[in-house]
mmCIF file of N, CA and C in Angstrom:
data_model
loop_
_atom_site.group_PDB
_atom_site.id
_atom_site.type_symbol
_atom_site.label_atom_id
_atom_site.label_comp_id
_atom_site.label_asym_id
_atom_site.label_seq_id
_atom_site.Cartn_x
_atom_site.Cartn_y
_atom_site.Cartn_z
ATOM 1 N N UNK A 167 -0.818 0.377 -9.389
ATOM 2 C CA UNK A 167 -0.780 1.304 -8.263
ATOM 3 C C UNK A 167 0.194 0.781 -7.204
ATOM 4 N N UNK A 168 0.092 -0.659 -7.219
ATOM 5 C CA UNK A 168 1.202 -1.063 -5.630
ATOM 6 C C UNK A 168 2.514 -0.950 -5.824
ATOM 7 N N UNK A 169 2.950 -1.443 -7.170
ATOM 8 C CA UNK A 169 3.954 -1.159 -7.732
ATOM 9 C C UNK A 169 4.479 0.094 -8.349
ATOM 10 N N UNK A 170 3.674 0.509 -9.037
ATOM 11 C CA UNK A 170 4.682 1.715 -9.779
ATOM 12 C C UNK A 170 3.883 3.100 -9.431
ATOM 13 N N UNK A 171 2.978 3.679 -8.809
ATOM 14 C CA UNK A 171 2.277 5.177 -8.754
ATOM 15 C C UNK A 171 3.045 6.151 -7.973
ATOM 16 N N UNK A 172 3.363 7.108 -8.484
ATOM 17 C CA UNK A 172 4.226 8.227 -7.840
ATOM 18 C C UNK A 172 3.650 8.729 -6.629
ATOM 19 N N UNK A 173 2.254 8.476 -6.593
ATOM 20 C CA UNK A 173 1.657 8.859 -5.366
ATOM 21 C C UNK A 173 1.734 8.322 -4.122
ATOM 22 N N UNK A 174 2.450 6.643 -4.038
ATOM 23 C CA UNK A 174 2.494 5.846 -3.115
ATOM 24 C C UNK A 174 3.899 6.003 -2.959
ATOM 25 N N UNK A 175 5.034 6.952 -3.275
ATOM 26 C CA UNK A 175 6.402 6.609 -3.741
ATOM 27 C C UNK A 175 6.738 6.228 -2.288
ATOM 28 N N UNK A 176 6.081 7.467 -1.167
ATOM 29 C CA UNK A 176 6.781 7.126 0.244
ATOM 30 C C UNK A 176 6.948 5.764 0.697
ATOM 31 N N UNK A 177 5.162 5.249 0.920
ATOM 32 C CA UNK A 177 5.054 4.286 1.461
ATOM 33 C C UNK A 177 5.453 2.602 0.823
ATOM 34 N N UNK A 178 5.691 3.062 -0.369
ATOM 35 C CA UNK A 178 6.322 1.817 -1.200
ATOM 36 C C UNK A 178 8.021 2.081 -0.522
ATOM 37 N N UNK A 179 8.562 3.190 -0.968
ATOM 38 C CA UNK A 179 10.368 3.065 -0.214
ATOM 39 C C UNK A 179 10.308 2.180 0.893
ATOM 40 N N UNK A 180 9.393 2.457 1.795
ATOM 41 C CA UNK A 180 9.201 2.355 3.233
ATOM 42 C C UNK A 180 9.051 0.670 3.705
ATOM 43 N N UNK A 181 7.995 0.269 2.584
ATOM 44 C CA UNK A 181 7.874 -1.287 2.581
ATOM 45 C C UNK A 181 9.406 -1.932 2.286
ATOM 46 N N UNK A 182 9.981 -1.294 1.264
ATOM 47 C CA UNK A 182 10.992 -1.511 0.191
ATOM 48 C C UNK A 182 12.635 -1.822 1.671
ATOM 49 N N UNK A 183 12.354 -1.224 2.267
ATOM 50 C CA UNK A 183 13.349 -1.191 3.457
ATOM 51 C C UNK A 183 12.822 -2.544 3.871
ATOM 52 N N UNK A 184 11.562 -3.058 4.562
ATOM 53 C CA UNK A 184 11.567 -4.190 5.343
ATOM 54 C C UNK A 184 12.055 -5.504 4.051
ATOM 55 N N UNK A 185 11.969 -5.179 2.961
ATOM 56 C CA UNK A 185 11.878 -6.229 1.959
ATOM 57 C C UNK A 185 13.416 -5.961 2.194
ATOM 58 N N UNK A 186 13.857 -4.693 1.850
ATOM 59 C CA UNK A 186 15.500 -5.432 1.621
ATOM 60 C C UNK A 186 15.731 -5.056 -0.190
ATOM 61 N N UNK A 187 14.782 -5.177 -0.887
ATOM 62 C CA UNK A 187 14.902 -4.991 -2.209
ATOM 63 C C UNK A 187 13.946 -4.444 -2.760
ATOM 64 N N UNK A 188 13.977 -4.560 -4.003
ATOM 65 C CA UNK A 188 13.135 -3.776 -5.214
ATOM 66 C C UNK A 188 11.924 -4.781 -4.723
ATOM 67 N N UNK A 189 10.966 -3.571 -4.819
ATOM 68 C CA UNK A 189 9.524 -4.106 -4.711
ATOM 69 C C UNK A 189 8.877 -4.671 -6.268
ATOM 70 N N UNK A 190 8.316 -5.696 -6.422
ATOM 71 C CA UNK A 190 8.027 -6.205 -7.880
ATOM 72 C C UNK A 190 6.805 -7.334 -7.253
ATOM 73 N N UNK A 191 6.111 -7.934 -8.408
ATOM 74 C CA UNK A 191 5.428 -8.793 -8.418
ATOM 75 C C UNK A 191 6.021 -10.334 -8.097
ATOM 76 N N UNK A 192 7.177 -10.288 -8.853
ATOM 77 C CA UNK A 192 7.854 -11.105 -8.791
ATOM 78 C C UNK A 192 8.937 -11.838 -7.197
ATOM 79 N N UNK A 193 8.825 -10.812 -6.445
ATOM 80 C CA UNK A 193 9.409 -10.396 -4.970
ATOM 81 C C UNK A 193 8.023 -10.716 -4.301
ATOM 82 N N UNK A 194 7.053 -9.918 -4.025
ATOM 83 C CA UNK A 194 6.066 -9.918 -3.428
ATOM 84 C C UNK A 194 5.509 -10.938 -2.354
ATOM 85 N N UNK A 195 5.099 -12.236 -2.951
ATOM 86 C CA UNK A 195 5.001 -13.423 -1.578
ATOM 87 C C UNK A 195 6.045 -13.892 -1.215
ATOM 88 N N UNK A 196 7.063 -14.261 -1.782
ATOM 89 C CA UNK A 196 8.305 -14.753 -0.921
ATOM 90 C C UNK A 196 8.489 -13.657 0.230
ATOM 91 N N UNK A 197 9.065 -12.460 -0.024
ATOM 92 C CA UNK A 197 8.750 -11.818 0.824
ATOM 93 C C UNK A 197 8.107 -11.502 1.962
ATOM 94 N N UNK A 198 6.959 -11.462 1.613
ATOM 95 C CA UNK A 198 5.766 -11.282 2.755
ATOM 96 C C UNK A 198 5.634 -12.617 3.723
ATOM 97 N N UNK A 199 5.897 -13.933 2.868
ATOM 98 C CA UNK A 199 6.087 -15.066 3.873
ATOM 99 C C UNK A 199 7.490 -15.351 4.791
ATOM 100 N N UNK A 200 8.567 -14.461 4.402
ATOM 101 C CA UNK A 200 9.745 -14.683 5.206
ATOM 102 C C UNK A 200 9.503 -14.221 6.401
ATOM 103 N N UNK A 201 8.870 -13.439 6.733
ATOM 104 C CA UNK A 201 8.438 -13.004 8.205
ATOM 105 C C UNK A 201 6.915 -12.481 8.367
ATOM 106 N N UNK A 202 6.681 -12.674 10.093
ATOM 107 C CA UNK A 202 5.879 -11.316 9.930
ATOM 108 C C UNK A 202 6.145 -10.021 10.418
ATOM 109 N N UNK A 203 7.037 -9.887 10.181
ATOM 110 C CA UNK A 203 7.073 -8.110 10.199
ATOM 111 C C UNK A 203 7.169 -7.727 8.907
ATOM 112 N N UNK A 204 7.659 -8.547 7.658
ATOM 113 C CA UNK A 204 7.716 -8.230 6.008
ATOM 114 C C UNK A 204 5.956 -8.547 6.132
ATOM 115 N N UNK A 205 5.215 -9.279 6.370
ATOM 116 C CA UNK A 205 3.956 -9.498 6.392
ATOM 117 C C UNK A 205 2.738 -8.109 6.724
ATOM 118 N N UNK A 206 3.461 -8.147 7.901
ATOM 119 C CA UNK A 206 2.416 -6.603 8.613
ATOM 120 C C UNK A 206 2.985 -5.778 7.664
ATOM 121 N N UNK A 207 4.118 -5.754 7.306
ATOM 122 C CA UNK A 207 4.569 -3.910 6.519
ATOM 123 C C UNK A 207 3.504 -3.872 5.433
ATOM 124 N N UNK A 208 3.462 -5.699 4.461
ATOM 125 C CA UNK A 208 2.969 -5.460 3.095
ATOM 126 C C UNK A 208 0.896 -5.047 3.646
ATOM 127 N N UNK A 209 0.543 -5.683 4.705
ATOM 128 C CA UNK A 209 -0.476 -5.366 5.089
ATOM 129 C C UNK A 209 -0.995 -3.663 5.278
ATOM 130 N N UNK A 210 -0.161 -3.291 5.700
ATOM 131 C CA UNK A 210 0.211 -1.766 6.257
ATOM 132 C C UNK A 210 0.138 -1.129 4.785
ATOM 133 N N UNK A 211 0.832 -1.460 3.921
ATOM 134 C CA UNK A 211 0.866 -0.605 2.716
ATOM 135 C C UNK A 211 -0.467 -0.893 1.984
ATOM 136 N N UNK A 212 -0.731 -1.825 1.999
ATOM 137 C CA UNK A 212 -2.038 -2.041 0.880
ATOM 138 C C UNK A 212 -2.956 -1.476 1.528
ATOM 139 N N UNK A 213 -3.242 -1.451 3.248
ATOM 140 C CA UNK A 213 -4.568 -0.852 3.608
ATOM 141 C C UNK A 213 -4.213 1.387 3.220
ATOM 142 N N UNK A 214 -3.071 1.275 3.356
ATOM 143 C CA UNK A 214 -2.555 2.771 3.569
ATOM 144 C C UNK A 214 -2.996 3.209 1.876
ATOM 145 N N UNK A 215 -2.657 2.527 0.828
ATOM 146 C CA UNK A 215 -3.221 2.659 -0.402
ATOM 147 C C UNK A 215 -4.578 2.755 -0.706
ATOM 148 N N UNK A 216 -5.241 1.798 -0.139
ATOM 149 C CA UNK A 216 -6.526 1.858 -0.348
ATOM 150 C C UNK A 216 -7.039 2.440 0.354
ATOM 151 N N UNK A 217 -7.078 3.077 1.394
ATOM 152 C CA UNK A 217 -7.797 4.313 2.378
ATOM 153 C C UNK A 217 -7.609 5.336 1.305
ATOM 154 N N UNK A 218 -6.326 5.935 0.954
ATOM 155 C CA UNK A 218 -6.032 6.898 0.186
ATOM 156 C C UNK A 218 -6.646 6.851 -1.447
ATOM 157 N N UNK A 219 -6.885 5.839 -2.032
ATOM 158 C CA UNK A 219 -7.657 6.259 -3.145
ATOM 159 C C UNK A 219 -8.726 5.907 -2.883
ATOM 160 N N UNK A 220 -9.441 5.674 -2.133
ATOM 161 C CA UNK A 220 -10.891 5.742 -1.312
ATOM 162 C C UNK A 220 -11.353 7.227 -1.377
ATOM 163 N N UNK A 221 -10.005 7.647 -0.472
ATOM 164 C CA UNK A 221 -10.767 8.929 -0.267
ATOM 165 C C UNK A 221 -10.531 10.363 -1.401
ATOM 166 N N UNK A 222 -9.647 9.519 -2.339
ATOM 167 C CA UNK A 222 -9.440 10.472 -3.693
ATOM 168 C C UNK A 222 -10.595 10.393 -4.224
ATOM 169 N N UNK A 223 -11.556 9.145 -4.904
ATOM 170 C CA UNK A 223 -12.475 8.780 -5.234
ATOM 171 C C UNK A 223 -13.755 9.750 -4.621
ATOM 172 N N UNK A 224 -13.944 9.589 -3.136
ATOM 173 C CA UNK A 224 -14.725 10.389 -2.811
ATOM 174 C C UNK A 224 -14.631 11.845 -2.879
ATOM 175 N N UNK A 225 -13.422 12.223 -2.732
ATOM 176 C CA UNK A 225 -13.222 13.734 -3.147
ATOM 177 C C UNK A 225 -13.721 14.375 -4.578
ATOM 178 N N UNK A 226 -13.224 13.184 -5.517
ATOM 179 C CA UNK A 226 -13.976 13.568 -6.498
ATOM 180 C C UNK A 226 -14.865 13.416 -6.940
ATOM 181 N N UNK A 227 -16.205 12.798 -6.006
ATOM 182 C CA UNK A 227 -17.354 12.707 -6.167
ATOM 183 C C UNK A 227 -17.743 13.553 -5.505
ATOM 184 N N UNK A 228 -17.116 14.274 -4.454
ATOM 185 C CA UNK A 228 -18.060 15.706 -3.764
ATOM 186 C C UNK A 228 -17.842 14.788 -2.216
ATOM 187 N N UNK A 229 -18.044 14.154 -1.782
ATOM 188 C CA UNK A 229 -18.004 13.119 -0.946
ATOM 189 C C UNK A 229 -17.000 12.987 0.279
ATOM 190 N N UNK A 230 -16.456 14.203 0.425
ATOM 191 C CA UNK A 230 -14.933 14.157 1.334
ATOM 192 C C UNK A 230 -15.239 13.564 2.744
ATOM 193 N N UNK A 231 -16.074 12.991 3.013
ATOM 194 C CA UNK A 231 -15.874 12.056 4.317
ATOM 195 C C UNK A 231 -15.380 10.978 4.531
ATOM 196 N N UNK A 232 -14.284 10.746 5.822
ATOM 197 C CA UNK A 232 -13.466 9.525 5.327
ATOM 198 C C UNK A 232 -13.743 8.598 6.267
ATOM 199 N N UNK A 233 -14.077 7.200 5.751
ATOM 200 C CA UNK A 233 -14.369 6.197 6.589
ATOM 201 C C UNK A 233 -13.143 5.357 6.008
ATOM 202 N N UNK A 234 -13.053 4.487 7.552
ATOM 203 C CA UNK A 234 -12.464 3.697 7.587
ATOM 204 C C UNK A 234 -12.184 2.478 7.264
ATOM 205 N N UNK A 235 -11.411 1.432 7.132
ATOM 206 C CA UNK A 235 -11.667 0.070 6.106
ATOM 207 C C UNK A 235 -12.862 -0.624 6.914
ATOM 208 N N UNK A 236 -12.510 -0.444 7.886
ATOM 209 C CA UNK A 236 -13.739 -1.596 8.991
ATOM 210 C C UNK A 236 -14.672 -0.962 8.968
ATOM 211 N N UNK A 237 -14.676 0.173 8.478
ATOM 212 C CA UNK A 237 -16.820 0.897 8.360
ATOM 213 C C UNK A 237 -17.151 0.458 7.443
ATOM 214 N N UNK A 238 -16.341 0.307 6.201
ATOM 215 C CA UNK A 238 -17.077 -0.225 5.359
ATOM 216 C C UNK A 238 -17.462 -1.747 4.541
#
């Protein structure tokens, strides 16, 4: 999903700008330790991912109320 899901395409480009390059596994902590603003972005994307299939999950359980990472 962090890497390759068509559904994240925006917010992966978006990280993909503060990195400078292709987003990969292989990129990933060097990256995120060269700064923190590459740090907050990769933070920013993983919580922005996981809110969003949170609340896919609940949608498809009937469940469409959306809480937040810190509610739960």
């Amino acid at each position: 999903v962090f890497f390759r899901c068509p559904r994240f395409y925006e917010e992966r480009r978006f990280l993909q700008q503060h990195f400078q390059q292709q987003l990969s596994p292989e990129t990933l902590i060097n990256e995120m330790m060269a700064s923190e603003t590459t740090w907050a972005a990769t933070g920013d994307f993983a919580v922005s991912v996981i809110r969003k299939l949170r609340q896919a999950e609940r949608s498809r359980r009937g469940h469409p109320v959306a809480v937040s990472l810190s509610e739960e």
